[in-house]
PDB file of C-alpha atoms in Angstrom:
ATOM      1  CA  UNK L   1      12.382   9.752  12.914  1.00  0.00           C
ATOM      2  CA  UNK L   2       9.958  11.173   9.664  1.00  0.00           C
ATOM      3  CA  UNK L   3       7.111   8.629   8.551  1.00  0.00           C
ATOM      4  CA  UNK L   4       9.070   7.586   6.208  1.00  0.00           C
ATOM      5  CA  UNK L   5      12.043   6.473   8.417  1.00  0.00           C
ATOM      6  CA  UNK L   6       9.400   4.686  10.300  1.00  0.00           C
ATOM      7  CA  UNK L   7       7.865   2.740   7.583  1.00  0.00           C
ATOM      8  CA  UNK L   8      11.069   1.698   6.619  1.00  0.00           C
ATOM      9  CA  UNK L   9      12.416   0.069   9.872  1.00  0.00           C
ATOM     10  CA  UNK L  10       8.927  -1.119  10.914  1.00  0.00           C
ATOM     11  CA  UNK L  11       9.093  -3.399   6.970  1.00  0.00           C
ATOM     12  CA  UNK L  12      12.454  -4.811   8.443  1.00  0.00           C
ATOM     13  CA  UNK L  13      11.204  -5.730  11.543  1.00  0.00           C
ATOM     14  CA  UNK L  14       7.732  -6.941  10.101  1.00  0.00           C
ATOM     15  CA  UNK L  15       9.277  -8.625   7.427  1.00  0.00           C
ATOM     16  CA  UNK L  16      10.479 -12.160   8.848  1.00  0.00           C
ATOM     17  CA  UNK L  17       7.202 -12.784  11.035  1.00  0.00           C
ATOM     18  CA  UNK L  18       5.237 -11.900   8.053  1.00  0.00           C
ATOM     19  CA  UNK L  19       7.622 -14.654   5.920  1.00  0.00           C
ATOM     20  CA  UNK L  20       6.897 -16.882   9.356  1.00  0.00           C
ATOM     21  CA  UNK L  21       3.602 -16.794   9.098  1.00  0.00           C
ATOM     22  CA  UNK L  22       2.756 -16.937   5.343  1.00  0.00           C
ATOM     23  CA  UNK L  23       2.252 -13.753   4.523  1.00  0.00           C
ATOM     24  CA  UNK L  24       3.874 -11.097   2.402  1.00  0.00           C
ATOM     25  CA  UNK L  25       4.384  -7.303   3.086  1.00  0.00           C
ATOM     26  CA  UNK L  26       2.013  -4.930   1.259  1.00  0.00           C
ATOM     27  CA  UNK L  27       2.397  -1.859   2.268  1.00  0.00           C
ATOM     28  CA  UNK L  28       3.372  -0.300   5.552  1.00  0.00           C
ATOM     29  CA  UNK L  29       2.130   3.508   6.836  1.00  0.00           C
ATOM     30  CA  UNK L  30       2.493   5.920   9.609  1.00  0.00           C
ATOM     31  CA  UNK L  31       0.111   8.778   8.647  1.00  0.00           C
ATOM     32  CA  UNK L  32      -2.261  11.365  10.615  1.00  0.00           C
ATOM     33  CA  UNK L  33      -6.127  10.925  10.406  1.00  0.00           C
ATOM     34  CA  UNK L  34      -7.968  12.965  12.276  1.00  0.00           C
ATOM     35  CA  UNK L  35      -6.252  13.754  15.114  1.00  0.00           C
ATOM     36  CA  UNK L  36      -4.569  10.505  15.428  1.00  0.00           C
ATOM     37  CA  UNK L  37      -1.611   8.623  13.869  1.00  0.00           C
ATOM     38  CA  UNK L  38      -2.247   5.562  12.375  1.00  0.00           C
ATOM     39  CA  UNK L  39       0.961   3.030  12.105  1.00  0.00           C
ATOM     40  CA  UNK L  40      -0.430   0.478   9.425  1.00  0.00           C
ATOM     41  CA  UNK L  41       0.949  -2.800   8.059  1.00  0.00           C
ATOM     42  CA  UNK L  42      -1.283  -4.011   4.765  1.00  0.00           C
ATOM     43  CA  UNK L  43      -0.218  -7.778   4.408  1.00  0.00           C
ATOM     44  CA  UNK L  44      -1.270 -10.317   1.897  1.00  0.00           C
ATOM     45  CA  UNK L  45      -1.552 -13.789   1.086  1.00  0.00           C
ATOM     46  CA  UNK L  46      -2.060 -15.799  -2.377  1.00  0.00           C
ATOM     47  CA  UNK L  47      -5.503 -17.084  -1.869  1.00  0.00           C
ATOM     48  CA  UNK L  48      -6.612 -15.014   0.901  1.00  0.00           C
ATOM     49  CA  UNK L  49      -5.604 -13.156   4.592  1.00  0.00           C
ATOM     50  CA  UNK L  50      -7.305 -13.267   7.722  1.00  0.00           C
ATOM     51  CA  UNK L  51      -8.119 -11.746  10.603  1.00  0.00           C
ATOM     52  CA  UNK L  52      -5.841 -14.575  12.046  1.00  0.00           C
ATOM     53  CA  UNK L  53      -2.888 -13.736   9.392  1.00  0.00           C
ATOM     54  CA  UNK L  54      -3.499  -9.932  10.898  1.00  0.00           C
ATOM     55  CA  UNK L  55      -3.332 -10.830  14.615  1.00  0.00           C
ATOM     56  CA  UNK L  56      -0.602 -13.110  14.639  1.00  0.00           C
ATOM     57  CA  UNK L  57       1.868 -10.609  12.603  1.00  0.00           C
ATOM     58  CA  UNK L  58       0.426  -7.551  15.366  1.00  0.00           C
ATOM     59  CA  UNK L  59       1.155  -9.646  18.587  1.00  0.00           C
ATOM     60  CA  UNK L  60       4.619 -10.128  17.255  1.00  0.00           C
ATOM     61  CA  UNK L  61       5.377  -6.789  16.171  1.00  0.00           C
ATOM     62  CA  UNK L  62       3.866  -5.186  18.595  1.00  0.00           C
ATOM     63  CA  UNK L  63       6.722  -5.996  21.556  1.00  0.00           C
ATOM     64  CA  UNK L  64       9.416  -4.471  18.939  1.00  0.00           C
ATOM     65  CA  UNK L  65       7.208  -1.088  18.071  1.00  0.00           C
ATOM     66  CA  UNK L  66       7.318  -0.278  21.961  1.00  0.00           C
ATOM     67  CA  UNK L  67      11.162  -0.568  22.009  1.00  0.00           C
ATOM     68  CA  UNK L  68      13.697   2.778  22.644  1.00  0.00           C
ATOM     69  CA  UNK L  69      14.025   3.164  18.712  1.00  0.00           C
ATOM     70  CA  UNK L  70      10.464   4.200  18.564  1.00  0.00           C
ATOM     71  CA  UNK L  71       9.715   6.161  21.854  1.00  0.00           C
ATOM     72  CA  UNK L  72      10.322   9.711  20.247  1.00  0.00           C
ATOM     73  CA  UNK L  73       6.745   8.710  17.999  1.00  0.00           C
ATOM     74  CA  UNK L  74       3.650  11.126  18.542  1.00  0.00           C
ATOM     75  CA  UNK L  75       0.912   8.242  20.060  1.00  0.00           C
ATOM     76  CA  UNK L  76      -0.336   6.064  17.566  1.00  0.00           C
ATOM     77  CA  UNK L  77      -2.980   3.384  17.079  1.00  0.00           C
ATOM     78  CA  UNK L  78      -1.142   0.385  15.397  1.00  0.00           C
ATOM     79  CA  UNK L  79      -3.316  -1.111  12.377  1.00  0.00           C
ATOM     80  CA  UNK L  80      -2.576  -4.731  10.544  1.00  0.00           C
ATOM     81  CA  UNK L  81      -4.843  -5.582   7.705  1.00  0.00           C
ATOM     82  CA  UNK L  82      -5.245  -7.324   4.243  1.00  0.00           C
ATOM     83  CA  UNK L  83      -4.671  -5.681   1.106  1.00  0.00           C
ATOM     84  CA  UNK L  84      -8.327  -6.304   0.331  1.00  0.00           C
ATOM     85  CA  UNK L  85      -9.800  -6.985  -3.390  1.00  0.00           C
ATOM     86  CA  UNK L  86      -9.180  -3.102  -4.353  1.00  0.00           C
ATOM     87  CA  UNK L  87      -6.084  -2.672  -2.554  1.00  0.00           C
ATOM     88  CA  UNK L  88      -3.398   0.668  -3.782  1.00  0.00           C
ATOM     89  CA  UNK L  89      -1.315  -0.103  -5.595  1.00  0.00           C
ATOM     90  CA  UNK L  90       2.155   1.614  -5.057  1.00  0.00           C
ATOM     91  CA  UNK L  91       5.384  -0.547  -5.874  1.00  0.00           C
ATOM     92  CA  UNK L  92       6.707  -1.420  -8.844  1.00  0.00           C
ATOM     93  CA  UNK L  93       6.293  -5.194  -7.889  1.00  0.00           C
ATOM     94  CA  UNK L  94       2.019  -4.430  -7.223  1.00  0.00           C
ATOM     95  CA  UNK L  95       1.767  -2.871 -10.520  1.00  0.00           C
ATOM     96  CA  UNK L  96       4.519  -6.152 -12.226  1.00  0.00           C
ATOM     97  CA  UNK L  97       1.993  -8.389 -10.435  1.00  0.00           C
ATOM     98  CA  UNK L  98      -1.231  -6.685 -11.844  1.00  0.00           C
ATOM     99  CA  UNK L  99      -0.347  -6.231 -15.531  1.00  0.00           C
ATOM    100  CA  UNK L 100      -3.781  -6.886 -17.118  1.00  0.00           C
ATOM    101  CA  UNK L 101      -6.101  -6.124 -14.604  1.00  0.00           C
ATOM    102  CA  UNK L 102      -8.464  -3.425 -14.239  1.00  0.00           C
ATOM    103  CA  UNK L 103      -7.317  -0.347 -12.249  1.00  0.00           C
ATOM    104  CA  UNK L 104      -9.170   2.932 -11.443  1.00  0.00           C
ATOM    105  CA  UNK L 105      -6.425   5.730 -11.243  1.00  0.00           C
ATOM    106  CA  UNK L 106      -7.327   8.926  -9.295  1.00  0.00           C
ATOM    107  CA  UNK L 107      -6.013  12.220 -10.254  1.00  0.00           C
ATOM    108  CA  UNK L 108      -5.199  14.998  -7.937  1.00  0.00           C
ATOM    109  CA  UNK L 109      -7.223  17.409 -10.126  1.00  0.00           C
ATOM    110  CA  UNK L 110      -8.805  16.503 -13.630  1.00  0.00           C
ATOM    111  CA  UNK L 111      -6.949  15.038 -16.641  1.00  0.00           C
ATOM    112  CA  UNK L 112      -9.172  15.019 -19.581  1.00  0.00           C
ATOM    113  CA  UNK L 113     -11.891  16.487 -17.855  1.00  0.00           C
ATOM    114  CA  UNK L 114     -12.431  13.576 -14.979  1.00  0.00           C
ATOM    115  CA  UNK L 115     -10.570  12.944 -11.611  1.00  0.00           C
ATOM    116  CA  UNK L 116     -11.119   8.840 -12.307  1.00  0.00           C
ATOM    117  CA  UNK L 117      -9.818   6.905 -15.481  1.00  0.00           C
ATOM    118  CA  UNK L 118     -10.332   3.394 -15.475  1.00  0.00           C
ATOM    119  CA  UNK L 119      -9.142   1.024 -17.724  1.00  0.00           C
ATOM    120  CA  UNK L 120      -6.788  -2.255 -18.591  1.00  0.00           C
ATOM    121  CA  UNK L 121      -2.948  -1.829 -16.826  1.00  0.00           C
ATOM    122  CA  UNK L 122      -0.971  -1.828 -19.717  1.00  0.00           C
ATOM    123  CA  UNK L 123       2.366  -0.442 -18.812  1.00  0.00           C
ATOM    124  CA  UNK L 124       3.852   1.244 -15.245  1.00  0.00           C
ATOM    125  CA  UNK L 125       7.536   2.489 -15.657  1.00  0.00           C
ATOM    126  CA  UNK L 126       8.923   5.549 -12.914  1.00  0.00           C
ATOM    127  CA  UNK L 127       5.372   6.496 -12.131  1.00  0.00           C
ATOM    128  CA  UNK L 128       3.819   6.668 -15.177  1.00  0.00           C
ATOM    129  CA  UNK L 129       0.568   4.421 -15.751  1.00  0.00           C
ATOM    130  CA  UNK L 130      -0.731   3.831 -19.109  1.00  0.00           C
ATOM    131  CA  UNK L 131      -4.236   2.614 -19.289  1.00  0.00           C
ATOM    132  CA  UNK L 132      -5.810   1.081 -22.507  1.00  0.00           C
ATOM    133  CA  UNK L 133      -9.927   1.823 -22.395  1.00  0.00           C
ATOM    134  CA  UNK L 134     -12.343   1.653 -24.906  1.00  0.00           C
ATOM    135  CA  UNK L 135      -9.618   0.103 -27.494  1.00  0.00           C
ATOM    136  CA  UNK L 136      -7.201   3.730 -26.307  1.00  0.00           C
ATOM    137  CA  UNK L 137      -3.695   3.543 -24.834  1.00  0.00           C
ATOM    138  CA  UNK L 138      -3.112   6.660 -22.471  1.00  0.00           C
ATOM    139  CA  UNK L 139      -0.454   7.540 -20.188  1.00  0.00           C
ATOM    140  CA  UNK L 140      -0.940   9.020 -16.930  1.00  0.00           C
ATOM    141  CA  UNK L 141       2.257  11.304 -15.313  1.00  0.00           C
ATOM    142  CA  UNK L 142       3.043  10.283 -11.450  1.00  0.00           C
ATOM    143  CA  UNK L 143       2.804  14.262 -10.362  1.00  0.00           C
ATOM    144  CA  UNK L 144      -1.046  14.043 -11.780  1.00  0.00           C
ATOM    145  CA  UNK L 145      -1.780  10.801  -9.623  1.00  0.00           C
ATOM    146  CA  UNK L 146      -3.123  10.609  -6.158  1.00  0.00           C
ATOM    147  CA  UNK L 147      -3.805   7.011  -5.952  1.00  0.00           C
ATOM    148  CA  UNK L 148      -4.007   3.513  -8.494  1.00  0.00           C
ATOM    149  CA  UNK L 149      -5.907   0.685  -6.989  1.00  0.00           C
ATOM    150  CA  UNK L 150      -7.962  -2.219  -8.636  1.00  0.00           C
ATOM    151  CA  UNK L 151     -10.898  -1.982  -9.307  1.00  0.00           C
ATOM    152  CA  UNK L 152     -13.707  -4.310  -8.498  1.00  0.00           C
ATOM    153  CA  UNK L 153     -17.192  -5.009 -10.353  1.00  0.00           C
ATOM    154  CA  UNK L 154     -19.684  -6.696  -8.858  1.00  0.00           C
TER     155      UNK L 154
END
């Protein structure tokens, strides 16, 4: 099964207990760090999520991930967590939910002479990001980005 086979089928499984408990489906990963793989489910909440909201949708998961479907995986470590205040955004419905609201978009190498733009999320459509700073409308190409995520001033 690739990661992205996995990601897929663990979203279908996670997907009623997360509607059970109150929670919605952010994301869902199975990447290497380190030396490890790392299975995570990002979950969210209006208002907020909880270590509580994380537990509960883990303990009933975590029965299903151990299943014949799964036994081919490399070990993994099994992460659930909140989206958090600068959470990625990666689906169309995360950037359709954050119209308005300041992102910081990371590049893979530098566009305009920086690897960070921030700015107001004006626009996302197939990939591309436009940004409106200092009064400025750009548009930012998906094979330039390495990540989008809101960004947070404190």
């Amino acid at each position: 099964m690739t990661a992205k086979e996995v990601c897929k089928r663990v979203w279908e499984l996670s997907e009623p207990f997360a509607r059970e408990i109150g929670v919605t489906l952010w994301d869902v990963t199975f990447e290497k760090e380190g030396g490890q793989y790392m299975l995570t489910i990002t979950i969210d909440r209006d208002g907020h999520t909880d270590i509580d909201d994380c537990e509960a949708l883990s303990r009933a998961v975590d029965p299903l991930l151990d299943g014949r479907e799964f036994a081919s995986l490399p070990p993994y470590t099994l992460c659930v967590s909140s989206a958090g205040l600068t959470r990625r955004l990666k689906r169309p419905e995360h950037f359709a939910a954050f119209l308005g609201s300041e992102v910081e978009v990371r590049f893979y190498r530098p566009v305009n002479g920086s690897k960070l733009a921030v700015g107001r999320l004006c626009a996302y459509d197939d990939g591309r990001v436009t940004l409106e700073a200092d009064g400025v409308e750009t548009v930012y190409e998906p094979k330039d980005i390495a990540a989008v995520r809101l960004s947070v001033t404190i």
